[in-house]
């Protein structure tokens, strides 16, 4: 039998870049002709989980649990250390099942000694397991992932979701580092986010559709039945952020899913995200390039992000959140039907000047 994690990496890397259009193309800024800032005024820092980070993005959950993915975790950890960005491990399920796999995760902490590292488990795990996952990585925070569509398409997937809420509460009771509840590329609805907030979770990574597609990846792993009809399941990252815009302001929203380029990242921040996670992007970097080249490519990404802030006349990500945004196509349609005020979003800079 092949290793599931190795399959995921192989398929994710093969599918990367397949999506050429995205809901981010249906979110536009309003260009203003008179600039007021210089590049040196731009501050890309982000603040979430009670910490300040120099950059607005992080390496999101991916690997661990096999020899190959140990090596990938090592490369990702070196990159995270160079860039000083937070890094999440893949689900520690494999290590909880088989302690021999622990070192494929521990390598992250060995390399990124003083870095901000997040452990990851699924909501099929209870508080004891989650606590163990945090210990293995000496993690600074824990991600708990929700992935119903992936389980449904996965040949060996879970067929009983009755314990999810109990597990979430048990994890919350037993784990003493901050918790992020995340999706895995299917997005979140306002209702799910409200429910998570009521359960006491205040940091959510909406991880929406538009990038790595686990319905497709799991389908590629099965020969008996074809689940292609579920490839489009879920809310895109843009739509999930629109859904989140109707929530209490004290929730911290992180965005991931299909961030292809700096402009997508800046749009996600402008739509309300505190920071942005990328998985597919970092995976293809470390699979195809050495550390030096990968660092250089991310430096170019950072430089371009800064220039887009400058073009938008914004000093920091807080200012991005007051820019007018014009929705079209799918996101506009979704907003109309879900009672999200697209017109107010298109004119929100005016309400700021009245503050
Ligand atoms: C190879 C691979 C493995 C992943 N494994 C996990 C995982 O173990 N736990 C998890 O929460 N998310 C996992 N994800 C999902 C990502 O964290 C992220 O939510 C999703 O890939 C969308 O982001 P992207 O479009 O930037 O890749 C994985 C993604 C990839 C590419």
PDB file of C-alpha atoms and ligand atoms in Angstrom, residues 5 8-10 12-13 16 60-63 89-92 120-121 143-146 150 182-185 205 207-208 210-214 217 256-259 277-281 283, ligand 1:
ATOM      1  CA  UNK A   5       0.691  11.512   2.739  1.00  0.00           C
ATOM      2  CA  UNK A   8      -1.263  13.766  -1.246  1.00  0.00           C
ATOM      3  CA  UNK A   9       2.039  15.497  -1.909  1.00  0.00           C
ATOM      4  CA  UNK A  10       2.416  13.880  -5.329  1.00  0.00           C
ATOM      5  CA  UNK A  12      -1.053  18.267  -4.958  1.00  0.00           C
ATOM      6  CA  UNK A  13       2.242  19.039  -6.696  1.00  0.00           C
ATOM      7  CA  UNK A  16      -0.589  22.884  -8.703  1.00  0.00           C
ATOM      8  CA  UNK A  60       0.188  26.265   6.084  1.00  0.00           C
ATOM      9  CA  UNK A  61      -0.308  22.628   7.091  1.00  0.00           C
ATOM     10  CA  UNK A  62       1.028  19.943   4.777  1.00  0.00           C
ATOM     11  CA  UNK A  63       3.391  17.152   5.550  1.00  0.00           C
ATOM     12  CA  UNK A  89       3.041  20.842  10.219  1.00  0.00           C
ATOM     13  CA  UNK A  90       0.740  18.408   8.466  1.00  0.00           C
ATOM     14  CA  UNK A  91      -1.677  16.365  10.507  1.00  0.00           C
ATOM     15  CA  UNK A  92       0.153  14.463  13.258  1.00  0.00           C
ATOM     16  CA  UNK A 120      -2.082  20.013  13.321  1.00  0.00           C
ATOM     17  CA  UNK A 121      -4.696  17.347  14.030  1.00  0.00           C
ATOM     18  CA  UNK A 143      -4.475  23.829  14.191  1.00  0.00           C
ATOM     19  CA  UNK A 144      -7.529  21.564  14.228  1.00  0.00           C
ATOM     20  CA  UNK A 145      -8.769  20.786  10.757  1.00  0.00           C
ATOM     21  CA  UNK A 146     -12.306  20.158   9.528  1.00  0.00           C
ATOM     22  CA  UNK A 150     -12.124  15.099   1.843  1.00  0.00           C
ATOM     23  CA  UNK A 182      -9.196  25.448   9.909  1.00  0.00           C
ATOM     24  CA  UNK A 183     -10.721  24.032   6.772  1.00  0.00           C
ATOM     25  CA  UNK A 184      -8.578  22.311   4.156  1.00  0.00           C
ATOM     26  CA  UNK A 185      -9.673  24.051   0.952  1.00  0.00           C
ATOM     27  CA  UNK A 205      -8.582  29.783   8.989  1.00  0.00           C
ATOM     28  CA  UNK A 207      -9.161  27.816   3.898  1.00  0.00           C
ATOM     29  CA  UNK A 208     -11.374  28.110   0.858  1.00  0.00           C
ATOM     30  CA  UNK A 210      -9.615  27.773  -5.366  1.00  0.00           C
ATOM     31  CA  UNK A 211      -6.239  26.146  -4.791  1.00  0.00           C
ATOM     32  CA  UNK A 212      -5.295  22.672  -3.574  1.00  0.00           C
ATOM     33  CA  UNK A 213      -8.395  20.559  -4.105  1.00  0.00           C
ATOM     34  CA  UNK A 214      -8.738  17.566  -1.795  1.00  0.00           C
ATOM     35  CA  UNK A 217      -6.710  14.552  -4.823  1.00  0.00           C
ATOM     36  CA  UNK A 256      -5.861  30.362   2.792  1.00  0.00           C
ATOM     37  CA  UNK A 257      -6.745  28.466  -0.341  1.00  0.00           C
ATOM     38  CA  UNK A 258      -5.570  29.336  -3.816  1.00  0.00           C
ATOM     39  CA  UNK A 259      -3.274  32.262  -3.116  1.00  0.00           C
ATOM     40  CA  UNK A 277      -1.625  30.850   4.653  1.00  0.00           C
ATOM     41  CA  UNK A 278      -0.119  29.194   1.616  1.00  0.00           C
ATOM     42  CA  UNK A 279       0.497  25.491   1.103  1.00  0.00           C
ATOM     43  CA  UNK A 280       0.579  24.602  -2.590  1.00  0.00           C
ATOM     44  CA  UNK A 281       2.799  27.597  -3.332  1.00  0.00           C
ATOM     45  CA  UNK A 283       5.248  22.957  -1.661  1.00  0.00           C
TER      46      UNK A 283
HETATM   47  C1  LIG B   1       0.227  18.112   0.292  1.00  0.00           C
HETATM   48  C2  LIG B   1      -0.762  18.779   1.203  1.00  0.00           C
HETATM   49  C3  LIG B   1      -1.079  18.184   2.406  1.00  0.00           C
HETATM   50  C4  LIG B   1      -1.979  18.807   3.286  1.00  0.00           C
HETATM   51  N1  LIG B   1      -2.209  18.246   4.515  1.00  0.00           N
HETATM   52  C5  LIG B   1      -2.952  18.921   5.418  1.00  0.00           C
HETATM   53  C6  LIG B   1      -3.058  18.452   6.764  1.00  0.00           C
HETATM   54  O1  LIG B   1      -2.475  17.434   7.129  1.00  0.00           O
HETATM   55  N2  LIG B   1      -3.826  19.164   7.616  1.00  0.00           N
HETATM   56  C7  LIG B   1      -4.485  20.311   7.245  1.00  0.00           C
HETATM   57  O2  LIG B   1      -5.125  20.961   8.077  1.00  0.00           O
HETATM   58  N3  LIG B   1      -4.387  20.774   5.983  1.00  0.00           N
HETATM   59  C8  LIG B   1      -3.637  20.112   5.078  1.00  0.00           C
HETATM   60  N4  LIG B   1      -3.522  20.609   3.805  1.00  0.00           N
HETATM   61  C9  LIG B   1      -4.373  21.742   3.397  1.00  0.00           C
HETATM   62  C10 LIG B   1      -3.673  23.082   3.482  1.00  0.00           C
HETATM   63  O3  LIG B   1      -3.270  23.400   4.790  1.00  0.00           O
HETATM   64  C11 LIG B   1      -4.571  24.215   2.926  1.00  0.00           C
HETATM   65  O4  LIG B   1      -5.688  24.343   3.756  1.00  0.00           O
HETATM   66  C12 LIG B   1      -5.020  23.931   1.494  1.00  0.00           C
HETATM   67  O5  LIG B   1      -4.004  23.278   0.792  1.00  0.00           O
HETATM   68  C13 LIG B   1      -5.389  25.196   0.724  1.00  0.00           C
HETATM   69  O6  LIG B   1      -4.275  26.047   0.537  1.00  0.00           O
HETATM   70  P1  LIG B   1      -3.431  26.132  -0.842  1.00  0.00           P
HETATM   71  O7  LIG B   1      -4.428  26.329  -1.947  1.00  0.00           O
HETATM   72  O8  LIG B   1      -2.492  27.280  -0.631  1.00  0.00           O
HETATM   73  O9  LIG B   1      -2.683  24.838  -0.999  1.00  0.00           O
HETATM   74  C14 LIG B   1      -2.606  20.020   2.915  1.00  0.00           C
HETATM   75  C15 LIG B   1      -2.267  20.614   1.694  1.00  0.00           C
HETATM   76  C16 LIG B   1      -1.360  20.025   0.847  1.00  0.00           C
HETATM   77  C17 LIG B   1      -0.987  20.710  -0.436  1.00  0.00           C
END
